[in-house]
């Protein structure tokens, strides 16, 4: 009965910022790497970024590197995605996902091994 619930999406203008939150009910939250994926109409689900179990390491897709930042608060079982300098290409449904493991996060780009997923939150950026 693990639940992941995203929030914080909305409609913004190009150049604006948003912060997404993903609250989870995972009891052993620090045993999981936490990632964000996104899916736009006509596209496959795309890796955005991932953060290691203790927040010590992050890895990002080239398309968002330098603009997006993932963080986590293990005391609150919550992961965040800070999105700056948004543009129209960032428009998508954003999903939070959890993967059990403490490996190197550069190997965590595939969506298939992830154990739990949220329902998604819509981000729309107008140009």
Tab-separated table of N, CA, C and O in Angstrom:
chain	number	residue	atom	x	y	z
A	1	UNK	N	0.824	-1.201	0.000
A	1	UNK	CA	0.000	0.000	0.000
A	1	UNK	C	0.861	1.255	0.000
A	1	UNK	O	0.565	2.230	0.692
A	2	UNK	N	1.910	1.227	-0.800
A	2	UNK	CA	2.779	2.387	-0.936
A	2	UNK	C	2.108	3.412	-1.841
A	2	UNK	O	1.586	3.071	-2.908
A	3	UNK	N	2.119	4.647	-1.417
A	3	UNK	CA	1.545	5.732	-2.190
A	3	UNK	C	2.570	6.831	-2.416
A	3	UNK	O	3.334	7.183	-1.514
A	4	UNK	N	2.581	7.363	-3.634
A	4	UNK	CA	3.366	8.529	-3.996
A	4	UNK	C	2.402	9.553	-4.582
A	4	UNK	O	1.653	9.228	-5.507
A	5	UNK	N	2.421	10.764	-4.066
A	5	UNK	CA	1.476	11.788	-4.476
A	5	UNK	C	2.237	13.042	-4.859
A	5	UNK	O	2.852	13.689	-4.006
A	6	UNK	N	2.180	13.391	-6.149
A	6	UNK	CA	2.822	14.603	-6.641
A	6	UNK	C	1.900	15.802	-6.475
A	6	UNK	O	0.673	15.674	-6.531
A	7	UNK	N	2.500	16.965	-6.337
A	7	UNK	CA	1.754	18.210	-6.296
A	7	UNK	C	2.658	19.341	-6.774
A	7	UNK	O	3.873	19.179	-6.865
A	8	UNK	N	2.056	20.471	-7.086
A	8	UNK	CA	2.811	21.656	-7.448
A	8	UNK	C	2.787	22.026	-8.915
A	8	UNK	O	3.336	23.073	-9.285
A	9	UNK	N	2.175	21.198	-9.749
A	9	UNK	CA	2.092	21.520	-11.158
A	9	UNK	C	1.134	22.667	-11.414
A	9	UNK	O	0.371	23.082	-10.543
A	10	UNK	N	1.179	23.178	-12.636
A	10	UNK	CA	0.305	24.272	-12.998
A	10	UNK	C	0.696	24.886	-14.318
A	10	UNK	O	1.511	24.342	-15.067
A	11	UNK	N	0.100	26.033	-14.595
A	11	UNK	CA	0.347	26.780	-15.825
A	11	UNK	C	1.231	27.975	-15.510
A	11	UNK	O	0.876	28.803	-14.655
A	12	UNK	N	2.368	28.067	-16.194
A	12	UNK	CA	3.304	29.169	-15.997
A	12	UNK	C	3.773	29.682	-17.350
A	12	UNK	O	3.564	29.048	-18.383
A	13	UNK	N	4.427	30.830	-17.330
A	13	UNK	CA	4.999	31.405	-18.535
A	13	UNK	C	6.458	31.016	-18.690
A	13	UNK	O	7.130	30.690	-17.710
A	14	UNK	N	6.939	31.036	-19.904
A	14	UNK	CA	8.341	30.746	-20.166
A	14	UNK	C	9.237	31.655	-19.328
A	14	UNK	O	8.988	32.854	-19.204
A	15	UNK	N	10.264	31.060	-18.742
A	15	UNK	CA	11.174	31.775	-17.869
A	15	UNK	C	10.828	31.679	-16.400
A	15	UNK	O	11.666	32.010	-15.558
A	16	UNK	N	9.624	31.231	-16.085
A	16	UNK	CA	9.189	31.117	-14.697
A	16	UNK	C	9.742	29.854	-14.038
A	16	UNK	O	10.380	29.019	-14.679
A	17	UNK	N	9.455	29.716	-12.755
A	17	UNK	CA	9.900	28.579	-11.965
A	17	UNK	C	8.724	27.888	-11.298
A	17	UNK	O	7.689	28.505	-11.031
A	18	UNK	N	8.890	26.598	-11.035
A	18	UNK	CA	7.939	25.802	-10.271
A	18	UNK	C	8.710	24.836	-9.392
A	18	UNK	O	9.816	24.409	-9.751
A	19	UNK	N	8.125	24.474	-8.264
A	19	UNK	CA	8.668	23.413	-7.436
A	19	UNK	C	7.615	22.338	-7.254
A	19	UNK	O	6.536	22.591	-6.718
A	20	UNK	N	7.930	21.138	-7.710
A	20	UNK	CA	7.070	19.989	-7.528
A	20	UNK	C	7.459	19.246	-6.254
A	20	UNK	O	8.634	19.188	-5.893
A	21	UNK	N	6.464	18.668	-5.597
A	21	UNK	CA	6.691	17.857	-4.415
A	21	UNK	C	6.119	16.467	-4.643
A	21	UNK	O	5.126	16.299	-5.348
A	22	UNK	N	6.742	15.478	-4.041
A	22	UNK	CA	6.256	14.107	-4.074
A	22	UNK	C	6.299	13.569	-2.653
A	22	UNK	O	7.382	13.291	-2.123
A	23	UNK	N	5.135	13.458	-2.044
A	23	UNK	CA	5.014	12.895	-0.709
A	23	UNK	C	4.770	11.400	-0.822
A	23	UNK	O	3.951	10.964	-1.625
A	24	UNK	N	5.465	10.602	-0.019
A	24	UNK	CA	5.343	9.155	-0.083
A	24	UNK	C	4.998	8.574	1.273
A	24	UNK	O	5.222	9.189	2.315
A	25	UNK	N	4.453	7.359	1.229
A	25	UNK	CA	4.183	6.596	2.441
A	25	UNK	C	5.197	5.479	2.628
A	25	UNK	O	4.947	4.538	3.387
A	26	UNK	N	6.338	5.559	1.963
A	26	UNK	CA	7.356	4.516	2.035
A	26	UNK	C	8.007	4.528	3.409
A	26	UNK	O	8.653	5.510	3.790
A	27	UNK	N	7.869	3.430	4.120
A	27	UNK	CA	8.407	3.358	5.479
A	27	UNK	C	9.935	3.382	5.485
A	27	UNK	O	10.543	4.063	6.325
A	28	UNK	N	10.539	2.640	4.563
A	28	UNK	CA	11.992	2.598	4.450
A	28	UNK	C	12.443	3.529	3.324
A	28	UNK	O	13.147	3.119	2.392
A	29	UNK	N	12.062	4.779	3.423
A	29	UNK	CA	12.284	5.748	2.362
A	29	UNK	C	13.757	5.879	1.995
A	29	UNK	O	14.111	6.032	0.821
A	30	UNK	N	14.635	5.810	2.984
A	30	UNK	CA	16.060	5.975	2.729
A	30	UNK	C	16.686	4.774	2.030
A	30	UNK	O	17.871	4.825	1.686
A	31	UNK	N	15.922	3.711	1.794
A	31	UNK	CA	16.409	2.570	1.024
A	31	UNK	C	16.189	2.744	-0.475
A	31	UNK	O	16.621	1.895	-1.252
A	32	UNK	N	15.529	3.819	-0.876
A	32	UNK	CA	15.132	4.026	-2.261
A	32	UNK	C	15.820	5.237	-2.879
A	32	UNK	O	15.926	6.293	-2.249
A	33	UNK	N	16.261	5.070	-4.115
A	33	UNK	CA	16.533	6.220	-4.957
A	33	UNK	C	15.200	6.790	-5.439
A	33	UNK	O	14.240	6.046	-5.650
A	34	UNK	N	15.142	8.099	-5.601
A	34	UNK	CA	13.916	8.766	-6.023
A	34	UNK	C	14.168	9.530	-7.308
A	34	UNK	O	15.163	10.251	-7.425
A	35	UNK	N	13.254	9.382	-8.254
A	35	UNK	CA	13.435	9.962	-9.574
A	35	UNK	C	12.196	10.718	-10.027
A	35	UNK	O	11.089	10.508	-9.528
A	36	UNK	N	12.418	11.593	-10.999
A	36	UNK	CA	11.340	12.251	-11.719
A	36	UNK	C	11.422	11.873	-13.195
A	36	UNK	O	12.511	11.877	-13.784
A	37	UNK	N	10.274	11.542	-13.763
A	37	UNK	CA	10.113	11.307	-15.184
A	37	UNK	C	9.036	12.250	-15.707
A	37	UNK	O	8.257	12.811	-14.934
A	38	UNK	N	8.979	12.404	-17.021
A	38	UNK	CA	7.918	13.212	-17.609
A	38	UNK	C	7.477	12.600	-18.932
A	38	UNK	O	8.227	11.875	-19.578
A	39	UNK	N	6.245	12.905	-19.313
A	39	UNK	CA	5.696	12.390	-20.552
A	39	UNK	C	4.840	13.470	-21.203
A	39	UNK	O	3.868	13.933	-20.615
A	40	UNK	N	5.219	13.854	-22.401
A	40	UNK	CA	4.486	14.825	-23.195
A	40	UNK	C	3.689	14.100	-24.266
A	40	UNK	O	4.030	12.978	-24.647
A	41	UNK	N	2.633	14.706	-24.782
A	41	UNK	CA	1.858	14.072	-25.849
A	41	UNK	C	2.735	13.684	-27.032
A	41	UNK	O	3.539	14.490	-27.510
A	42	UNK	N	2.580	12.443	-27.475
A	42	UNK	CA	3.354	11.953	-28.602
A	42	UNK	C	4.728	11.440	-28.261
A	42	UNK	O	5.448	10.990	-29.159
A	43	UNK	N	5.116	11.506	-26.993
A	43	UNK	CA	6.443	11.062	-26.566
A	43	UNK	C	6.346	9.906	-25.583
A	43	UNK	O	5.332	9.708	-24.913
A	44	UNK	N	7.444	9.164	-25.490
A	44	UNK	CA	7.570	8.144	-24.468
A	44	UNK	C	7.897	8.795	-23.129
A	44	UNK	O	8.310	9.957	-23.070
A	45	UNK	N	7.714	8.038	-22.074
A	45	UNK	CA	8.079	8.535	-20.759
A	45	UNK	C	9.589	8.769	-20.714
A	45	UNK	O	10.381	7.889	-21.064
A	46	UNK	N	9.980	9.940	-20.272
A	46	UNK	CA	11.349	10.415	-20.385
A	46	UNK	C	11.946	10.650	-19.006
A	46	UNK	O	11.319	11.262	-18.140
A	47	UNK	N	13.166	10.195	-18.832
A	47	UNK	CA	13.902	10.427	-17.602
A	47	UNK	C	14.217	11.907	-17.444
A	47	UNK	O	14.641	12.571	-18.393
A	48	UNK	N	14.016	12.432	-16.236
A	48	UNK	CA	14.345	13.813	-15.919
A	48	UNK	C	15.550	13.891	-14.985
A	48	UNK	O	16.536	14.566	-15.279
A	49	UNK	N	15.475	13.200	-13.863
A	49	UNK	CA	16.572	13.217	-12.912
A	49	UNK	C	16.327	12.250	-11.778
A	49	UNK	O	15.212	11.776	-11.565
A	50	UNK	N	17.384	11.960	-11.026
A	50	UNK	CA	17.311	11.004	-9.930
A	50	UNK	C	18.218	11.469	-8.804
A	50	UNK	O	19.233	12.136	-9.039
A	51	UNK	N	17.857	11.114	-7.588
A	51	UNK	CA	18.658	11.433	-6.409
A	51	UNK	C	18.855	10.161	-5.598
A	51	UNK	O	17.946	9.340	-5.474
A	52	UNK	N	20.049	9.992	-5.056
A	52	UNK	CA	20.385	8.783	-4.326
A	52	UNK	C	19.686	8.742	-2.980
A	52	UNK	O	19.069	9.707	-2.532
A	53	UNK	N	19.825	7.617	-2.315
A	53	UNK	CA	19.090	7.322	-1.086
A	53	UNK	C	19.287	8.368	0.008
A	53	UNK	O	18.359	8.650	0.784
A	54	UNK	N	20.481	8.939	0.078
A	54	UNK	CA	20.781	9.911	1.125
A	54	UNK	C	20.921	11.331	0.587
A	54	UNK	O	21.319	12.232	1.332
A	55	UNK	N	20.601	11.533	-0.692
A	55	UNK	CA	20.729	12.838	-1.298
A	55	UNK	C	22.136	13.224	-1.678
A	55	UNK	O	22.367	14.361	-2.109
A	56	UNK	N	23.086	12.300	-1.545
A	56	UNK	CA	24.466	12.622	-1.801
A	56	UNK	C	24.843	12.729	-3.261
A	56	UNK	O	25.850	13.364	-3.590
A	57	UNK	N	24.056	12.118	-4.139
A	57	UNK	CA	24.352	12.119	-5.568
A	57	UNK	C	23.092	12.403	-6.358
A	57	UNK	O	21.999	11.961	-5.985
A	58	UNK	N	23.237	13.130	-7.451
A	58	UNK	CA	22.146	13.374	-8.383
A	58	UNK	C	22.633	13.154	-9.803
A	58	UNK	O	23.833	13.227	-10.089
A	59	UNK	N	21.694	12.888	-10.697
A	59	UNK	CA	22.001	12.717	-12.107
A	59	UNK	C	20.816	13.224	-12.898
A	59	UNK	O	19.668	12.920	-12.565
A	60	UNK	N	21.082	14.012	-13.966
A	60	UNK	CA	20.027	14.672	-14.716
A	60	UNK	C	20.134	14.389	-16.207
A	60	UNK	O	21.221	14.177	-16.747
A	61	UNK	N	18.981	14.439	-16.874
A	61	UNK	CA	18.972	14.423	-18.323
A	61	UNK	C	19.617	15.702	-18.852
A	61	UNK	O	19.526	16.768	-18.241
A	62	UNK	N	20.258	15.591	-20.015
A	62	UNK	CA	20.918	16.754	-20.594
A	62	UNK	C	19.953	17.912	-20.833
A	62	UNK	O	20.340	19.084	-20.731
A	63	UNK	N	18.705	17.607	-21.137
A	63	UNK	CA	17.741	18.636	-21.472
A	63	UNK	C	17.377	19.532	-20.290
A	63	UNK	O	16.871	20.634	-20.492
A	64	UNK	N	17.621	19.066	-19.067
A	64	UNK	CA	17.250	19.843	-17.884
A	64	UNK	C	18.444	20.202	-17.014
A	64	UNK	O	18.287	20.981	-16.057
A	65	UNK	N	19.604	19.670	-17.319
A	65	UNK	CA	20.783	19.911	-16.501
A	65	UNK	C	21.097	21.405	-16.442
A	65	UNK	O	21.118	22.088	-17.456
A	66	UNK	N	21.318	21.893	-15.230
A	66	UNK	CA	21.574	23.304	-15.027
A	66	UNK	C	20.336	24.125	-14.751
A	66	UNK	O	20.451	25.273	-14.290
A	67	UNK	N	19.162	23.575	-15.020
A	67	UNK	CA	17.898	24.275	-14.779
A	67	UNK	C	17.067	23.636	-13.678
A	67	UNK	O	16.375	24.337	-12.943
A	68	UNK	N	17.119	22.312	-13.574
A	68	UNK	CA	16.318	21.576	-12.595
A	68	UNK	C	17.215	21.052	-11.481
A	68	UNK	O	18.371	20.687	-11.711
A	69	UNK	N	16.651	20.977	-10.274
A	69	UNK	CA	17.376	20.463	-9.122
A	69	UNK	C	16.473	19.543	-8.322
A	69	UNK	O	15.363	19.927	-7.946
A	70	UNK	N	16.947	18.332	-8.054
A	70	UNK	CA	16.231	17.377	-7.214
A	70	UNK	C	16.798	17.437	-5.796
A	70	UNK	O	18.018	17.516	-5.614
A	71	UNK	N	15.918	17.387	-4.822
A	71	UNK	CA	16.331	17.285	-3.437
A	71	UNK	C	15.370	16.355	-2.701
A	71	UNK	O	14.301	16.021	-3.215
A	72	UNK	N	15.764	15.923	-1.513
A	72	UNK	CA	14.889	15.050	-0.734
A	72	UNK	C	15.040	15.350	0.741
A	72	UNK	O	16.093	15.821	1.201
A	73	UNK	N	13.966	15.066	1.474
A	73	UNK	CA	13.939	15.221	2.915
A	73	UNK	C	13.518	13.877	3.477
A	73	UNK	O	12.330	13.539	3.479
A	74	UNK	N	14.474	13.101	3.942
A	74	UNK	CA	14.169	11.753	4.411
A	74	UNK	C	13.354	11.757	5.703
A	74	UNK	O	12.667	10.775	5.994
A	75	UNK	N	13.411	12.833	6.459
A	75	UNK	CA	12.585	12.933	7.657
A	75	UNK	C	11.115	13.088	7.315
A	75	UNK	O	10.247	12.750	8.120
A	76	UNK	N	10.817	13.602	6.115
A	76	UNK	CA	9.444	13.807	5.675
A	76	UNK	C	9.012	12.838	4.582
A	76	UNK	O	7.891	12.938	4.082
A	77	UNK	N	9.884	11.912	4.196
A	77	UNK	CA	9.599	10.955	3.117
A	77	UNK	C	9.146	11.674	1.843
A	77	UNK	O	8.203	11.241	1.169
A	78	UNK	N	9.823	12.742	1.501
A	78	UNK	CA	9.403	13.613	0.418
A	78	UNK	C	10.579	13.956	-0.486
A	78	UNK	O	11.703	14.163	-0.007
A	79	UNK	N	10.318	14.011	-1.786
A	79	UNK	CA	11.303	14.429	-2.770
A	79	UNK	C	10.744	15.624	-3.529
A	79	UNK	O	9.526	15.748	-3.711
A	80	UNK	N	11.635	16.510	-3.975
A	80	UNK	CA	11.246	17.744	-4.639
A	80	UNK	C	11.936	17.865	-5.991
A	80	UNK	O	13.009	17.312	-6.212
A	81	UNK	N	11.307	18.615	-6.877
A	81	UNK	CA	11.915	18.982	-8.148
A	81	UNK	C	11.749	20.479	-8.335
A	81	UNK	O	10.640	20.956	-8.583
A	82	UNK	N	12.846	21.211	-8.197
A	82	UNK	CA	12.851	22.643	-8.453
A	82	UNK	C	13.151	22.871	-9.929
A	82	UNK	O	14.192	22.440	-10.421
A	83	UNK	N	12.253	23.540	-10.622
A	83	UNK	CA	12.376	23.771	-12.052
A	83	UNK	C	12.487	25.268	-12.305
A	83	UNK	O	11.561	26.021	-11.997
A	84	UNK	N	13.609	25.686	-12.866
A	84	UNK	CA	13.851	27.080	-13.198
A	84	UNK	C	13.981	27.245	-14.708
A	84	UNK	O	14.230	26.291	-15.434
A	85	UNK	N	13.829	28.482	-15.158
A	85	UNK	CA	13.975	28.814	-16.581
A	85	UNK	C	13.151	27.892	-17.462
A	85	UNK	O	13.627	27.376	-18.477
A	86	UNK	N	11.911	27.710	-17.095
A	86	UNK	CA	11.041	26.798	-17.831
A	86	UNK	C	10.778	27.308	-19.244
A	86	UNK	O	10.689	28.514	-19.480
A	87	UNK	N	10.663	26.367	-20.164
A	87	UNK	CA	10.309	26.695	-21.538
A	87	UNK	C	9.225	25.743	-22.021
A	87	UNK	O	8.857	24.787	-21.335
A	88	UNK	N	8.701	26.006	-23.206
A	88	UNK	CA	7.569	25.239	-23.707
A	88	UNK	C	7.883	23.759	-23.840
A	88	UNK	O	6.980	22.922	-23.714
A	89	UNK	N	9.142	23.422	-24.089
A	89	UNK	CA	9.532	22.019	-24.228
A	89	UNK	C	9.459	21.246	-22.914
A	89	UNK	O	9.543	20.013	-22.927
A	90	UNK	N	9.302	21.952	-21.796
A	90	UNK	CA	9.155	21.298	-20.503
A	90	UNK	C	7.714	20.897	-20.210
A	90	UNK	O	7.449	20.260	-19.186
A	91	UNK	N	6.785	21.275	-21.064
A	91	UNK	CA	5.387	20.932	-20.866
A	91	UNK	C	5.205	19.421	-20.919
A	91	UNK	O	5.576	18.775	-21.898
A	92	UNK	N	4.643	18.845	-19.861
A	92	UNK	CA	4.483	17.399	-19.756
A	92	UNK	C	3.765	17.080	-18.454
A	92	UNK	O	3.601	17.934	-17.588
A	93	UNK	N	3.357	15.822	-18.331
A	93	UNK	CA	2.950	15.281	-17.047
A	93	UNK	C	4.206	14.766	-16.352
A	93	UNK	O	4.957	13.980	-16.930
A	94	UNK	N	4.429	15.203	-15.132
A	94	UNK	CA	5.614	14.831	-14.373
A	94	UNK	C	5.252	13.773	-13.342
A	94	UNK	O	4.303	13.941	-12.573
A	95	UNK	N	6.033	12.699	-13.325
A	95	UNK	CA	5.802	11.562	-12.442
A	95	UNK	C	6.958	11.388	-11.466
A	95	UNK	O	8.125	11.508	-11.839
A	96	UNK	N	6.626	11.087	-10.245
A	96	UNK	CA	7.583	10.710	-9.223
A	96	UNK	C	7.679	9.191	-9.172
A	96	UNK	O	6.666	8.490	-9.326
A	97	UNK	N	8.880	8.656	-8.978
A	97	UNK	CA	9.077	7.215	-8.947
A	97	UNK	C	10.132	6.848	-7.920
A	97	UNK	O	11.059	7.623	-7.656
A	98	UNK	N	9.996	5.653	-7.351
A	98	UNK	CA	10.903	5.145	-6.330
A	98	UNK	C	11.494	3.816	-6.778
A	98	UNK	O	10.775	2.947	-7.263
A	99	UNK	N	12.795	3.670	-6.595
A	99	UNK	CA	13.490	2.433	-6.954
A	99	UNK	C	14.344	1.990	-5.781
A	99	UNK	O	15.194	2.745	-5.302
A	100	UNK	N	14.118	0.769	-5.346
A	100	UNK	CA	14.870	0.222	-4.227
A	100	UNK	C	16.318	0.011	-4.635
A	100	UNK	O	16.609	-0.630	-5.654
A	101	UNK	N	17.228	0.551	-3.851
A	101	UNK	CA	18.635	0.348	-4.129
A	101	UNK	C	19.471	1.545	-3.735
A	101	UNK	O	18.972	2.667	-3.607
A	102	UNK	N	20.741	1.281	-3.563
A	102	UNK	CA	21.700	2.315	-3.195
A	102	UNK	C	22.899	2.303	-4.129
A	102	UNK	O	24.023	2.569	-3.707
A	103	UNK	N	22.649	2.014	-5.402
A	103	UNK	CA	23.695	2.007	-6.402
A	103	UNK	C	23.979	3.394	-6.948
A	103	UNK	O	23.393	4.398	-6.531
A	104	UNK	N	24.890	3.451	-7.927
A	104	UNK	CA	25.220	4.715	-8.563
A	104	UNK	C	24.032	5.189	-9.399
A	104	UNK	O	23.525	4.466	-10.257
A	105	UNK	N	23.605	6.424	-9.186
A	105	UNK	CA	22.353	6.896	-9.774
A	105	UNK	C	22.451	7.127	-11.275
A	105	UNK	O	21.419	7.236	-11.940
A	106	UNK	N	23.640	7.193	-11.825
A	106	UNK	CA	23.770	7.298	-13.274
A	106	UNK	C	23.241	6.054	-13.988
A	106	UNK	O	22.988	6.098	-15.192
A	107	UNK	N	23.060	4.978	-13.263
A	107	UNK	CA	22.505	3.744	-13.809
A	107	UNK	C	21.001	3.623	-13.608
A	107	UNK	O	20.431	2.566	-13.884
A	108	UNK	N	20.347	4.681	-13.165
A	108	UNK	CA	18.938	4.630	-12.782
A	108	UNK	C	18.039	5.373	-13.759
A	108	UNK	O	16.973	5.853	-13.377
A	109	UNK	N	18.411	5.458	-15.026
A	109	UNK	CA	17.663	6.244	-15.995
A	109	UNK	C	16.471	5.512	-16.592
A	109	UNK	O	15.516	6.151	-17.049
A	110	UNK	N	16.501	4.208	-16.625
A	110	UNK	CA	15.401	3.452	-17.214
A	110	UNK	C	14.199	3.432	-16.284
A	110	UNK	O	14.353	3.207	-15.087
A	111	UNK	N	12.986	3.645	-16.807
A	111	UNK	CA	11.806	3.589	-15.947
A	111	UNK	C	11.406	2.183	-15.524
A	111	UNK	O	10.712	2.026	-14.516
A	112	UNK	N	11.838	1.160	-16.260
A	112	UNK	CA	11.330	-0.190	-16.032
A	112	UNK	C	11.617	-0.752	-14.650
A	112	UNK	O	10.744	-1.408	-14.082
A	113	UNK	N	12.796	-0.547	-14.058
A	113	UNK	CA	13.059	-1.155	-12.747
A	113	UNK	C	12.427	-0.430	-11.563
A	113	UNK	O	12.545	-0.931	-10.450
A	114	UNK	N	11.785	0.693	-11.766
A	114	UNK	CA	11.232	1.434	-10.638
A	114	UNK	C	10.057	0.695	-10.011
A	114	UNK	O	9.206	0.133	-10.713
A	115	UNK	N	10.015	0.718	-8.697
A	115	UNK	CA	9.071	-0.097	-7.940
A	115	UNK	C	7.727	0.579	-7.707
A	115	UNK	O	6.701	-0.101	-7.628
A	116	UNK	N	7.710	1.895	-7.573
A	116	UNK	CA	6.496	2.627	-7.246
A	116	UNK	C	6.426	3.909	-8.048
A	116	UNK	O	7.450	4.554	-8.293
A	117	UNK	N	5.198	4.289	-8.400
A	117	UNK	CA	4.954	5.482	-9.210
A	117	UNK	C	3.811	6.299	-8.652
A	117	UNK	O	2.848	5.755	-8.101
A	118	UNK	N	3.911	7.612	-8.815
A	118	UNK	CA	2.806	8.490	-8.500
A	118	UNK	C	1.866	8.635	-9.672
A	118	UNK	O	2.068	8.058	-10.753
A	119	UNK	N	0.821	9.418	-9.475
A	119	UNK	CA	-0.214	9.573	-10.506
A	119	UNK	C	0.120	10.648	-11.523
A	119	UNK	O	-0.524	10.721	-12.574
A	120	UNK	N	1.091	11.483	-11.242
A	120	UNK	CA	1.505	12.529	-12.152
A	120	UNK	C	0.860	13.866	-11.859
A	120	UNK	O	-0.241	13.949	-11.315
A	121	UNK	N	1.560	14.931	-12.227
A	121	UNK	CA	1.031	16.282	-12.116
A	121	UNK	C	1.384	17.046	-13.392
A	121	UNK	O	2.502	16.951	-13.901
A	122	UNK	N	0.422	17.793	-13.915
A	122	UNK	CA	0.587	18.471	-15.198
A	122	UNK	C	1.349	19.776	-15.026
A	122	UNK	O	1.007	20.601	-14.178
A	123	UNK	N	2.364	19.962	-15.864
A	123	UNK	CA	3.093	21.218	-15.957
A	123	UNK	C	2.924	21.740	-17.376
A	123	UNK	O	3.255	21.046	-18.334
A	124	UNK	N	2.409	22.945	-17.501
A	124	UNK	CA	2.209	23.567	-18.803
A	124	UNK	C	2.924	24.907	-18.824
A	124	UNK	O	2.697	25.756	-17.956
A	125	UNK	N	3.787	25.101	-19.813
A	125	UNK	CA	4.580	26.318	-19.944
A	125	UNK	C	4.184	27.008	-21.235
A	125	UNK	O	4.339	26.442	-22.325
A	126	UNK	N	3.683	28.217	-21.129
A	126	UNK	CA	3.304	28.995	-22.294
A	126	UNK	C	4.474	29.870	-22.728
A	126	UNK	O	5.202	30.435	-21.905
A	127	UNK	N	4.652	30.001	-24.035
A	127	UNK	CA	5.756	30.779	-24.581
A	127	UNK	C	5.335	32.202	-24.912
A	127	UNK	O	4.180	32.594	-24.729
